[in-house]
Coordinates of C-alpha atoms in Angstrom, one line a residue:
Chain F
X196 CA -80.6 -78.0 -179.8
X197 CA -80.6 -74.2 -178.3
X198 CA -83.9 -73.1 -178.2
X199 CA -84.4 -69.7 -180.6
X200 CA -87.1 -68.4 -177.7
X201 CA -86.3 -69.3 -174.0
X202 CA -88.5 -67.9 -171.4
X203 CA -88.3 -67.9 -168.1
X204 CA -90.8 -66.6 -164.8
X205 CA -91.1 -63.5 -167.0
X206 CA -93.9 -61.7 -165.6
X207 CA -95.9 -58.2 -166.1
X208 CA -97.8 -56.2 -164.2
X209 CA -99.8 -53.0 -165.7
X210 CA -100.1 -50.0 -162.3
X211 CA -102.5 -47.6 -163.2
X212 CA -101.7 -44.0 -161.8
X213 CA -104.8 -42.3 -163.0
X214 CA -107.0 -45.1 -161.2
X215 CA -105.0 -44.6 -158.1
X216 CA -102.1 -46.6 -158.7
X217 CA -104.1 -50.0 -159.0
X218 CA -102.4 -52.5 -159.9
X219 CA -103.5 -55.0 -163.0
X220 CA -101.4 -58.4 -162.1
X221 CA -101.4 -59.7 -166.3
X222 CA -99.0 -63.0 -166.1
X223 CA -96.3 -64.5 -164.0
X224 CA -94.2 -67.5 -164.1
X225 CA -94.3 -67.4 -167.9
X226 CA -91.7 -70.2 -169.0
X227 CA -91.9 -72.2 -172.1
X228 CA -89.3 -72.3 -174.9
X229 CA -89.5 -72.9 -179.2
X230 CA -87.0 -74.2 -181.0
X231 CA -86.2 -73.9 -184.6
X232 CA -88.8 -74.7 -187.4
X233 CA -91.8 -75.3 -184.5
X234 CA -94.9 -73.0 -184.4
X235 CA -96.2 -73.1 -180.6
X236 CA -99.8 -71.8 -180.2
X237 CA -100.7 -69.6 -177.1
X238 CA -104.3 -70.9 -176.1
X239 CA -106.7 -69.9 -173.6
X240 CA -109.4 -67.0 -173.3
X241 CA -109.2 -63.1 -173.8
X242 CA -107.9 -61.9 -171.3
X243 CA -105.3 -64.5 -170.0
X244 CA -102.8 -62.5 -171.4
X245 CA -101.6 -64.1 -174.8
X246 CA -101.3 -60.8 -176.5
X247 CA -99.3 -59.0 -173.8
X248 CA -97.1 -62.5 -173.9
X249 CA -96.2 -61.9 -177.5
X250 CA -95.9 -58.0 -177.3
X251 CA -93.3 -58.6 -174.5
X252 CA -91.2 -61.3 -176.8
X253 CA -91.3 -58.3 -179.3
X254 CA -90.1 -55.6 -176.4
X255 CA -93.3 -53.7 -177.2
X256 CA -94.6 -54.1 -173.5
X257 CA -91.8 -54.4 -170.7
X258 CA -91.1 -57.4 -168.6
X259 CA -91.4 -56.8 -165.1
X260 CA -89.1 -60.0 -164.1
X261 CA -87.5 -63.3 -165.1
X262 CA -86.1 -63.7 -168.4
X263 CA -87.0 -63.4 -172.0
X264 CA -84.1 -65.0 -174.2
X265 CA -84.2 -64.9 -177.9
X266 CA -81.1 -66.3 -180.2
X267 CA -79.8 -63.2 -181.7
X268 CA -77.1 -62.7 -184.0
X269 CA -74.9 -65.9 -182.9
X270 CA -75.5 -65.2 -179.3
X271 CA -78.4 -65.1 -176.4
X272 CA -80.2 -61.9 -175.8
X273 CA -82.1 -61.1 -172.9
X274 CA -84.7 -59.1 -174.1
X275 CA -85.9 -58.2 -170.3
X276 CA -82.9 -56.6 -169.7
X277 CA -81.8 -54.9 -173.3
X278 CA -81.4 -51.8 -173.9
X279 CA -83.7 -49.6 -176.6
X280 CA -81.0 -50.0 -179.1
X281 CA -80.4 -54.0 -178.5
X282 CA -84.4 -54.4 -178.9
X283 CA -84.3 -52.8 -181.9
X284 CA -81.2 -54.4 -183.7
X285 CA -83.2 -57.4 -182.4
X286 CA -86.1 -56.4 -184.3
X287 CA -84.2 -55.7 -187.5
X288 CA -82.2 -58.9 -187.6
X289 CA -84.3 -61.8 -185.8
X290 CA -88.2 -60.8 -184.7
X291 CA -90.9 -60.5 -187.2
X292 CA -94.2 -59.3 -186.0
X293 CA -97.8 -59.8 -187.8
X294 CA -100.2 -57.9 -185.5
X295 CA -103.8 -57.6 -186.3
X296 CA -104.2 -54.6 -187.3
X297 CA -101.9 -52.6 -189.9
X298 CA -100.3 -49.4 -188.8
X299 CA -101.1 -47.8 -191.8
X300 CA -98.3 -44.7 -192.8
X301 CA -100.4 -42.6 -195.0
X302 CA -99.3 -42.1 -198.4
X303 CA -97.1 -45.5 -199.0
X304 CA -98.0 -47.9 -201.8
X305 CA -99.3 -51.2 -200.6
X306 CA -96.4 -53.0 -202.4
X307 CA -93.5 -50.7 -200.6
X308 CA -95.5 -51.4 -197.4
X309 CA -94.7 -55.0 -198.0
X310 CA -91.4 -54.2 -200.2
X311 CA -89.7 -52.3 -197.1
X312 CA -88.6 -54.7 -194.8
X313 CA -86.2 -56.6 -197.7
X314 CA -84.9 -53.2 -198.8
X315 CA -83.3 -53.0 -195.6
X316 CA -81.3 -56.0 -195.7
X317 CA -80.2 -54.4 -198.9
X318 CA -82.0 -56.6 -202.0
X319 CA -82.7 -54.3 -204.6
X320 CA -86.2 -52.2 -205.1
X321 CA -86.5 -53.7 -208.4
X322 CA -86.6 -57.3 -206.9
X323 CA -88.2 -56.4 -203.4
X324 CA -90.9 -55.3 -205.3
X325 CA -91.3 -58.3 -207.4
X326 CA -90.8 -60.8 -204.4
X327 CA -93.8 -58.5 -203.0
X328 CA -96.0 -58.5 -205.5
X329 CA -95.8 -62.4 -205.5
X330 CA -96.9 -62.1 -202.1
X331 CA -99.7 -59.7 -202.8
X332 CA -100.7 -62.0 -205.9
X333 CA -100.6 -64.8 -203.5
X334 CA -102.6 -63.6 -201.0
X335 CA -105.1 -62.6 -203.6
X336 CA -104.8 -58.6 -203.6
X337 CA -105.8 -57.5 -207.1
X338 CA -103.0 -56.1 -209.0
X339 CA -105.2 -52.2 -209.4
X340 CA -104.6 -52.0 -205.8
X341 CA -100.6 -52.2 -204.9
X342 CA -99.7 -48.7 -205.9
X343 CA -102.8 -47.3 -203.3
X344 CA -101.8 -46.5 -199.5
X345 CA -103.6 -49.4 -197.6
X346 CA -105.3 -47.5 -195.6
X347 CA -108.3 -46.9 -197.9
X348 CA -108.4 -51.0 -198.3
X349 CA -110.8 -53.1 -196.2
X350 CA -109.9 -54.8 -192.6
X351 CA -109.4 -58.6 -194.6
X352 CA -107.1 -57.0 -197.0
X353 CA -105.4 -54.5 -194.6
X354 CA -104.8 -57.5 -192.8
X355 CA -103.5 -59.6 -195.4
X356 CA -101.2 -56.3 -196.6
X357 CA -100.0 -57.0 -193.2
X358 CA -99.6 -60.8 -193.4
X359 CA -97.3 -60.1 -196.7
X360 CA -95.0 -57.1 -194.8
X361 CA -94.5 -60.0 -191.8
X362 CA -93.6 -62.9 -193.9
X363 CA -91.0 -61.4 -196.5
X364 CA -88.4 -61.1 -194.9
X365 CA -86.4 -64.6 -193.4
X366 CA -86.6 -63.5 -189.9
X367 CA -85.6 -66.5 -187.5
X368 CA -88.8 -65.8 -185.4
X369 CA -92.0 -64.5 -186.3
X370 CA -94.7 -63.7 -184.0
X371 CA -98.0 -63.8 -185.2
X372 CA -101.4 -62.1 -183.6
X373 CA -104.5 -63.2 -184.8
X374 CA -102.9 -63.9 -188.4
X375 CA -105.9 -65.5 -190.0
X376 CA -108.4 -63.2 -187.8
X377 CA -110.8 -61.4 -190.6
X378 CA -109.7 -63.5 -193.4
X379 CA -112.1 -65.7 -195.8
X380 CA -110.8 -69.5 -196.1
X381 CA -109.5 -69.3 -199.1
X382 CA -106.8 -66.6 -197.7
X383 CA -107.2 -68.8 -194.5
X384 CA -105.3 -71.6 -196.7
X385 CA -102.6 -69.3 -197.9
X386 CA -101.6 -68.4 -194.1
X387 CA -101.6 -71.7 -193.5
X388 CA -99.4 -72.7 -196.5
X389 CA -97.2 -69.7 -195.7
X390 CA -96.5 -71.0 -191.8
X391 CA -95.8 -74.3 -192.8
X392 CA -93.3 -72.6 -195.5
X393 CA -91.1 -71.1 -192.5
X394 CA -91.1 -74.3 -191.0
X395 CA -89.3 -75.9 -193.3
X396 CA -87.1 -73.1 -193.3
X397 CA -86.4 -73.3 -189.8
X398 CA -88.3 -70.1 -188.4
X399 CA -89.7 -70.5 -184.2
X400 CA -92.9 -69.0 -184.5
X401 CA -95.4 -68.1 -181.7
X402 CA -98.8 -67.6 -182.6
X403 CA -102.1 -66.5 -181.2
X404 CA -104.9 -68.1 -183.4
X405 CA -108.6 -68.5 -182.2
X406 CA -110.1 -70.4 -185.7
X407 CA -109.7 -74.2 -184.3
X408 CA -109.3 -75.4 -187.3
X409 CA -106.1 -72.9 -188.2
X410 CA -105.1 -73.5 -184.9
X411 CA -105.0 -77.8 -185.4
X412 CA -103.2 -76.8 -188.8
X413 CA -100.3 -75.3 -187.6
X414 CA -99.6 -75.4 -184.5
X415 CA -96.3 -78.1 -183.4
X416 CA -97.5 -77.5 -179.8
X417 CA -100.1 -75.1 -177.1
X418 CA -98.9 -73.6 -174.6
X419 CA -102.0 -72.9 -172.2
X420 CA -101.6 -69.7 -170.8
X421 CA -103.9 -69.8 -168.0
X422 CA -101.3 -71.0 -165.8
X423 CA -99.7 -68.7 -166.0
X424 CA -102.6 -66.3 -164.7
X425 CA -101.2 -64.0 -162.3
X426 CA -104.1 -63.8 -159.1
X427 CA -104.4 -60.4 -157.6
Chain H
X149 CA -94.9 -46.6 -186.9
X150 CA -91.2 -45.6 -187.7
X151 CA -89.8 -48.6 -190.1
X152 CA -87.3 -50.4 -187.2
X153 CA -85.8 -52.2 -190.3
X154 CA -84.1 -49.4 -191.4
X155 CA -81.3 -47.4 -189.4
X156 CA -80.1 -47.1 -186.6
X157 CA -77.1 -49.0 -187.1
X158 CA -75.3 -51.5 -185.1
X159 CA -72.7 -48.1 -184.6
X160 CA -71.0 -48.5 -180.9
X161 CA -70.2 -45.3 -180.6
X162 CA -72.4 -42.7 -179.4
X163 CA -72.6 -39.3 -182.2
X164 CA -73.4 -37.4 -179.0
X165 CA -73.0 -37.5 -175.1
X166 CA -75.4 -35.4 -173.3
X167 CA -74.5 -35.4 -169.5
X168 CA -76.0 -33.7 -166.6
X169 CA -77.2 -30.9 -168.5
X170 CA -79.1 -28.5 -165.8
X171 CA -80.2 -24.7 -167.0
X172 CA -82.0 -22.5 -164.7
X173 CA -83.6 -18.8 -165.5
X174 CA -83.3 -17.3 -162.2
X175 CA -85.3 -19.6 -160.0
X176 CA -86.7 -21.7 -162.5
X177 CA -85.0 -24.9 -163.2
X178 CA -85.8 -25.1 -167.2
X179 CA -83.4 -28.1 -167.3
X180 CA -82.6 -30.5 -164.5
X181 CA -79.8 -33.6 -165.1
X182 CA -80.4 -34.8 -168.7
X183 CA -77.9 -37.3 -169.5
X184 CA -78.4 -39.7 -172.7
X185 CA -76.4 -40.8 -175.8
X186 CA -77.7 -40.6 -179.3
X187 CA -76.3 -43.0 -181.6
X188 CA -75.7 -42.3 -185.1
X189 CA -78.9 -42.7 -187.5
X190 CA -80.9 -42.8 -184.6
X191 CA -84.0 -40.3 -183.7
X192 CA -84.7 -39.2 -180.3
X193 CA -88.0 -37.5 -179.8
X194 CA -88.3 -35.0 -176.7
X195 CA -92.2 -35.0 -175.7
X196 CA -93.7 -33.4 -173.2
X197 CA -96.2 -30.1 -172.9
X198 CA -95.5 -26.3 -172.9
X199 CA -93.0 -25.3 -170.5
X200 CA -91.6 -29.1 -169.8
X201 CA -88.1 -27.8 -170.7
X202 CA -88.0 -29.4 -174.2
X203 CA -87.2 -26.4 -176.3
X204 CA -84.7 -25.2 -173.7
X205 CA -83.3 -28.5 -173.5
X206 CA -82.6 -28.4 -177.4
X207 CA -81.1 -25.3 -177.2
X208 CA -78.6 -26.8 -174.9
X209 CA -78.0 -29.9 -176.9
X210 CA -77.2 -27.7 -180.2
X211 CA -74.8 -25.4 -178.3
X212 CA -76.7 -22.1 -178.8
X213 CA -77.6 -21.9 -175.2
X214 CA -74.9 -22.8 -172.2
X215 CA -75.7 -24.9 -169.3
X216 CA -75.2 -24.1 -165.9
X217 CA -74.1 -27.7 -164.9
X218 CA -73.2 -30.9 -167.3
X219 CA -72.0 -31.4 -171.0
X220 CA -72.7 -32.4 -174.5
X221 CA -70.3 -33.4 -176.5
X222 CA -70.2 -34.7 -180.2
X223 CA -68.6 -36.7 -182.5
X224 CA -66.5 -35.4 -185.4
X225 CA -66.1 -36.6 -188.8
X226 CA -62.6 -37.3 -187.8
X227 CA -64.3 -39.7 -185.1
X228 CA -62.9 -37.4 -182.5
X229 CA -64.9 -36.6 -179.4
X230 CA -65.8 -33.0 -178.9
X231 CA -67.0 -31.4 -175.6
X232 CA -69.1 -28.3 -177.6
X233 CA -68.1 -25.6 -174.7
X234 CA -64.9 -25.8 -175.0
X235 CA -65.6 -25.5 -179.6
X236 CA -64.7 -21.7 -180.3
X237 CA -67.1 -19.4 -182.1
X238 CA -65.9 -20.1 -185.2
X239 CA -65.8 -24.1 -185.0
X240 CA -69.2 -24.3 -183.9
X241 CA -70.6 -21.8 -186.7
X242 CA -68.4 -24.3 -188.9
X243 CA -70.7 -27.3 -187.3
X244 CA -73.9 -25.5 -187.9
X245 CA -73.7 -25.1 -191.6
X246 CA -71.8 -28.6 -192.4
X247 CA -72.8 -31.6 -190.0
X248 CA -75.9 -30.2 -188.2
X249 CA -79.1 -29.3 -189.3
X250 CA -81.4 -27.0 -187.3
X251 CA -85.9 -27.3 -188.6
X252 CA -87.6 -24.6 -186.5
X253 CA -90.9 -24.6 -186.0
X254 CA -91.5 -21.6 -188.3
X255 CA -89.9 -21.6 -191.4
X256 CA -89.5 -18.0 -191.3
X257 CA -86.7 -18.7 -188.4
X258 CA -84.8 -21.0 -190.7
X259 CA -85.3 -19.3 -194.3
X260 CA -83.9 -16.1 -196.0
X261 CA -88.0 -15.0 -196.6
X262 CA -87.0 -12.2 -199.6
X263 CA -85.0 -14.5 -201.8
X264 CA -85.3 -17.3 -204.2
X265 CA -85.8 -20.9 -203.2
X266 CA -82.9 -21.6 -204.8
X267 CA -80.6 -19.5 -203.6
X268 CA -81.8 -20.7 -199.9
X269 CA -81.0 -24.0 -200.8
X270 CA -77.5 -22.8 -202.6
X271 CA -76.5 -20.8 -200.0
X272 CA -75.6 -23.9 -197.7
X273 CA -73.5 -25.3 -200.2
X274 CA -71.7 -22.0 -201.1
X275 CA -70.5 -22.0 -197.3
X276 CA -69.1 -25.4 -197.5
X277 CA -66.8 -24.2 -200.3
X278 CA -69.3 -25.2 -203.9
X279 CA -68.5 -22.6 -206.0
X280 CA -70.0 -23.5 -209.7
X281 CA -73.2 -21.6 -210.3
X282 CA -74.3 -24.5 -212.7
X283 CA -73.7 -27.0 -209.9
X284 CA -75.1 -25.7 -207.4
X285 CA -78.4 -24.9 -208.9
X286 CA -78.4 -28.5 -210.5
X287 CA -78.0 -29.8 -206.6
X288 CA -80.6 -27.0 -205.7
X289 CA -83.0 -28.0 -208.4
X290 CA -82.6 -31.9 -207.3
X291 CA -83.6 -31.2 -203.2
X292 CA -86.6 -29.3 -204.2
X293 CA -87.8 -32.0 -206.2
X294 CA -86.7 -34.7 -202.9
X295 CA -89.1 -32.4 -200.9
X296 CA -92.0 -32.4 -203.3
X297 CA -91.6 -28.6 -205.0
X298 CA -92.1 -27.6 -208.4
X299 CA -88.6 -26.9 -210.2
X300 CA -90.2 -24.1 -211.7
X301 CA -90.6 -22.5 -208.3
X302 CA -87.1 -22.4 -208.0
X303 CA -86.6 -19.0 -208.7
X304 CA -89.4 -17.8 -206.4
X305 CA -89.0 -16.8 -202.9
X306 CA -90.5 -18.4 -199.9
X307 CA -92.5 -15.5 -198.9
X308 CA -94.9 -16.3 -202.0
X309 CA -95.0 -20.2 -200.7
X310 CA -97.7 -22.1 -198.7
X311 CA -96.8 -23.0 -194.8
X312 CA -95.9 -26.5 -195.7
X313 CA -93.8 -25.6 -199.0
X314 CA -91.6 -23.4 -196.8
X315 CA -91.3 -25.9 -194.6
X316 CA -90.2 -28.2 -197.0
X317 CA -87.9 -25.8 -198.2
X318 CA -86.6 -25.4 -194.6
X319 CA -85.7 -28.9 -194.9
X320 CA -83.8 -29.2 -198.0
X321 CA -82.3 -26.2 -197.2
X322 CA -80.9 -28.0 -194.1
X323 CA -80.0 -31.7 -195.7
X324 CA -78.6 -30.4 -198.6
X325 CA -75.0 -30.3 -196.9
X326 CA -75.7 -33.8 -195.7
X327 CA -75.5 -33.3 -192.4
X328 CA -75.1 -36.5 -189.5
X329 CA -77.4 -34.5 -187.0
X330 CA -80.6 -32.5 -187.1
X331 CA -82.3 -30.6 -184.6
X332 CA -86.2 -30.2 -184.9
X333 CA -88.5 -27.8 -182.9
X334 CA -92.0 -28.9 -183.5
X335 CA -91.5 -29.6 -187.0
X336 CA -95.4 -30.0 -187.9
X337 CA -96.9 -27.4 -185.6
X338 CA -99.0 -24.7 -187.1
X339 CA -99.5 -27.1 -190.4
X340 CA -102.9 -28.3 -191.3
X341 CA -103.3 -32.0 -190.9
X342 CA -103.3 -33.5 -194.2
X343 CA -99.8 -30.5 -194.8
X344 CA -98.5 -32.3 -191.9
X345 CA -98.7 -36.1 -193.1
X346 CA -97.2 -35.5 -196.2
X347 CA -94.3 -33.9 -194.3
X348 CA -94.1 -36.6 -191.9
X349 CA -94.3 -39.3 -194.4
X350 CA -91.4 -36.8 -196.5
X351 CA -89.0 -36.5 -193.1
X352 CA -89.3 -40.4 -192.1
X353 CA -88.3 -41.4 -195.4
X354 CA -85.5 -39.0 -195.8
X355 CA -84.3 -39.5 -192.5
X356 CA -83.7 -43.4 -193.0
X357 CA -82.8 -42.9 -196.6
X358 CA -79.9 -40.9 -195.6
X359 CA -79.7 -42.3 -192.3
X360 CA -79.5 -39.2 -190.3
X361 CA -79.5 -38.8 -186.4
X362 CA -82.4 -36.2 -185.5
X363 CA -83.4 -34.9 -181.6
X364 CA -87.2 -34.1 -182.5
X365 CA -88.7 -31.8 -180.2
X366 CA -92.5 -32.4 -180.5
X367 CA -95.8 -32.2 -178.3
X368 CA -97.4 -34.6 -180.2
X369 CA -97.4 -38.1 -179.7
X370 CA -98.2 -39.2 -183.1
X371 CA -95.0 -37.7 -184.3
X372 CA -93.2 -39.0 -182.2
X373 CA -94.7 -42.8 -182.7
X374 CA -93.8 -41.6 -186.6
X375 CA -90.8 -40.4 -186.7
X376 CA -88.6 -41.4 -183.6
X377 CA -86.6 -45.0 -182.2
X378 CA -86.7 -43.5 -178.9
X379 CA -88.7 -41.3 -176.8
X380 CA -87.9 -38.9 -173.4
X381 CA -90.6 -38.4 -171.7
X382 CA -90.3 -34.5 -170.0
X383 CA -91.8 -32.5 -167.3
X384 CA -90.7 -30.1 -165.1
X385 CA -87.0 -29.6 -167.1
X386 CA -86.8 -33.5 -165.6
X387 CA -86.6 -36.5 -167.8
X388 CA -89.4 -38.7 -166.2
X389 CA -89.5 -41.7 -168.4
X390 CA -87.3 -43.2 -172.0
X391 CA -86.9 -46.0 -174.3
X392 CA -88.5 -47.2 -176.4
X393 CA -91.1 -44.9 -178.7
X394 CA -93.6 -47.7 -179.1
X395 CA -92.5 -49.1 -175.7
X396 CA -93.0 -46.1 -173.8
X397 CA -96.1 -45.3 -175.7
X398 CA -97.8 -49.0 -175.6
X399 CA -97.0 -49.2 -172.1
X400 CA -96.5 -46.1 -169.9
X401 CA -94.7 -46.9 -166.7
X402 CA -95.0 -43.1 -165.3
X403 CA -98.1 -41.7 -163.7
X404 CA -96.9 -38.1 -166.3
X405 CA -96.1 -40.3 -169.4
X406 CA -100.0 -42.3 -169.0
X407 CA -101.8 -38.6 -168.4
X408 CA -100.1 -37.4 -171.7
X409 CA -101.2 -40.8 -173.6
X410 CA -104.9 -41.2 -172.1
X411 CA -105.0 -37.7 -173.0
X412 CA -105.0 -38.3 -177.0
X413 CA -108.2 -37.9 -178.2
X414 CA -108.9 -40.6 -180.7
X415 CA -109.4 -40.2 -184.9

């Protein structure tokens, strides 16, 4: 089977001009792949680099070599290489990203937040706000609070406004950051429930998760990132 | 964040071709090689500080300034590519008032100050050829609501409005004809903060509602991470770093482009 996520040697390397051009060596060598349906977990300690891992699978930080290939659209993309425009067609049609934290755009309604990304792919308002409100109901936000801009809510339900936006839509891949993070085990459960959800529908999903026990629940396979530690 | 879900399109042709665009004012170079292509429904923000060339660069791109070296040329309706030197007076004047847009920085600059709101927003119609009185105040009436002002200020004129009511005004005024392309100069400057994120939250969703193509010239980062797909990074008239807005703002490759973002003070 073709892998959805194929990486290979991709490396990165942050060069700090203000603190005379030194040069922060993050990862290199980076190669693993995930194939349909499996959730592989990124383990090792802050600071190995899992987060700058996922943000260059999303084309938020740049890969400095190798090769980051993502199914896309019936074809292989190499997202080390694609242009602005590619990486975001990429992002519209086949990555999904939960980060941590919500980039909260003032004045939008928690259920448009999570509404917006199935509006897009051109379901109606009427039933993108239904199939968010499920969500919201799901992941235990109270009813008073979907027409209220999230970023008045608290971190655990910022977070799970968040968890709602990334798992809507049927993405192929979704990356997830530290999904369960400031979440109570009851919404622990749900995220749980959710991942093993896009399983069965065939998602690849990389994850950073620190809560062992999430961690055991979900993940298909860890990749340990410290081998990938790039020495100075 | 700018919602990457919604436009820009998988559209394969550019809506305009920017190339080698230089402009000097006697011995300074304002403008030095820009070359890029906006797609259609895509926005392009142009950051940089005062006197980076952005504002000159724009005045370029929109074809009310000539280069000294390089080209821009746009797209037609008919699909045909145009190089804008070679447009006549009268063509480009045509361009203006149907398929471009043009938001400057003070509304003043972009409004008739001494009559009504809704006669600013009528009189871009009226020059595409509308010609019923009834209509065109019903289409008038209908953008004022879109940018958040009271119907029953339609009959007033923008010198009685607030700063950010005339610049919503400016910007109905400007999408009323449905345009494919608008030009912004510092859209948000001069407005108070919390005037400003209502507008920005107003431009980004009409913007992918409509799915316009915008050049936003802006000095601040936040609108840029708001409002734009891409970013060019400028100083010196020079383009020193683009792609990305989130890329280029997450992770600044350019010793110019990570002084501008360590210089953001935080909220």
């Amino acid at each position: 089977m073709i892998p959805m996520i194929d990486i290979r040697n991709a490396e990165k390397t942050f060069v700090m001009h203000l603190q005379d051009g030194i040069r922060l060596p993050v990862v290199r060598g980076v190669s693993f792949h995930v194939a349909p349906g499996e959730c592989v977990v990124l383990s090792g300690p802050s600071g190995a680099g899992k987060s700058s891992i996922l943000k260059m699978i999303f084309g938020n930080y740049r890969c400095d070599g190798g090769m980051i290939g993502v199914q896309h659209l019936g074809s292989t993309i190499d997202l080390a290489t694609a242009e602005p425009r590619q990486i975001l067609s990429v992002r519209r049609n086949t990555i999904g990203y939960v980060s941590q934290f919500l980039r909260a755009v003032p004045r939008v309604a928690a259920l448009d937040v999570v509404a917006e990304p199935l509006l897009a792919t051109g379901v109606t308002r009427d039933e993108a706000r239904e199939r968010a409100g499920a969500l919201l109901r799901r992941l235990n936000i109270p009813e008073r609070l979907w027409k209220l801009p999230p970023s008045t809510f608290s971190g655990g339900e910022q977070q799970r406004v968040n968890i709602a936006r990334g798992f809507i839509s049927s993405l192929p891949i979704l990356l997830l950051d530290e999904p369960t993070a400031s979440l109570d085990a009851v919404n622990r459960a749900v995220v749980v429930e959710l991942v093993a959800e896009k399983k069965r529908d065939g998602v690849a999903m990389v994850a950073i998760v620190h809560d062992d026990e999430v961690r055991h629940l979900i993940a298909d396979r860890l990749v340990d990132v410290t081998s990938f530690a790039a020495a100075a | 964040m700018l919602d990457v879900t919604k436009a820009p399109r998988d559209d394969d042709q550019p809506l305009l071709l920017a190339e080698g665009l230089s402009k000097s004012f006697g011995r300074l170079q304002a403008c030095r090689e820009v070359s890029f292509a906006l797609y259609p429904g895509e926005v392009l923000a142009i950051v940089g500080e005062s006197g980076s060339g952005k504002s000159t660069l724009l005045q370029l791109l929109s074809a009310q300034m000539a280069p000294n070296a390089g080209s821009v040329s746009y797209r037609m309706r008919d699909g045909v590519m145009r190089d804008l030197g070679a447009l006549g007076e009268a063509e480009r004047r045509f361009l203006f008032r149907t398929d471009w847009g043009f938001v400057h920085q003070d509304p003043a600059m972009g409004l008739r100050m001494a009559v009504s709101a809704g006669a600013n927003v009528g009189e871009r119609l009226m020059a595409v050829g509308h010609n019923h009185y009834g209509k065109i105040r019903q289409t008038a009436a209908s953008w004022l609501e879109r940018v958040e002002i009271s119907v029953d200020r339609i009959d007033d004129a923008p010198k009685t409005y607030s700063g950010g009511m005339r610049q919503r005004l400016q910007i109905a005024r400007n999408l009323v004809t449905e345009p494919r392309l608008v030009f912004m100069d510092e859209p948000t400057g001069g407005l108070d903060v919390s005037v400003q994120a209502r507008l920005l939250d107003m431009m980004r969703t009409l913007v992918s509602e409509l799915g316009l193509a915008a050049i936003v010239v802006t000095h601040d980062l936040a609108v840029a991470r708001l409002l734009s797909h891409r970013v060019m990074v400028m100083q010196g008239g020079r383009v020193v770093e683009t792609g990305l807005t989130d890329q280029v703002l997450d992770d600044p490759r350019e010793p110019y482009t990570q002084l501008l973002v360590s210089s953001i003070l935080p909220a």
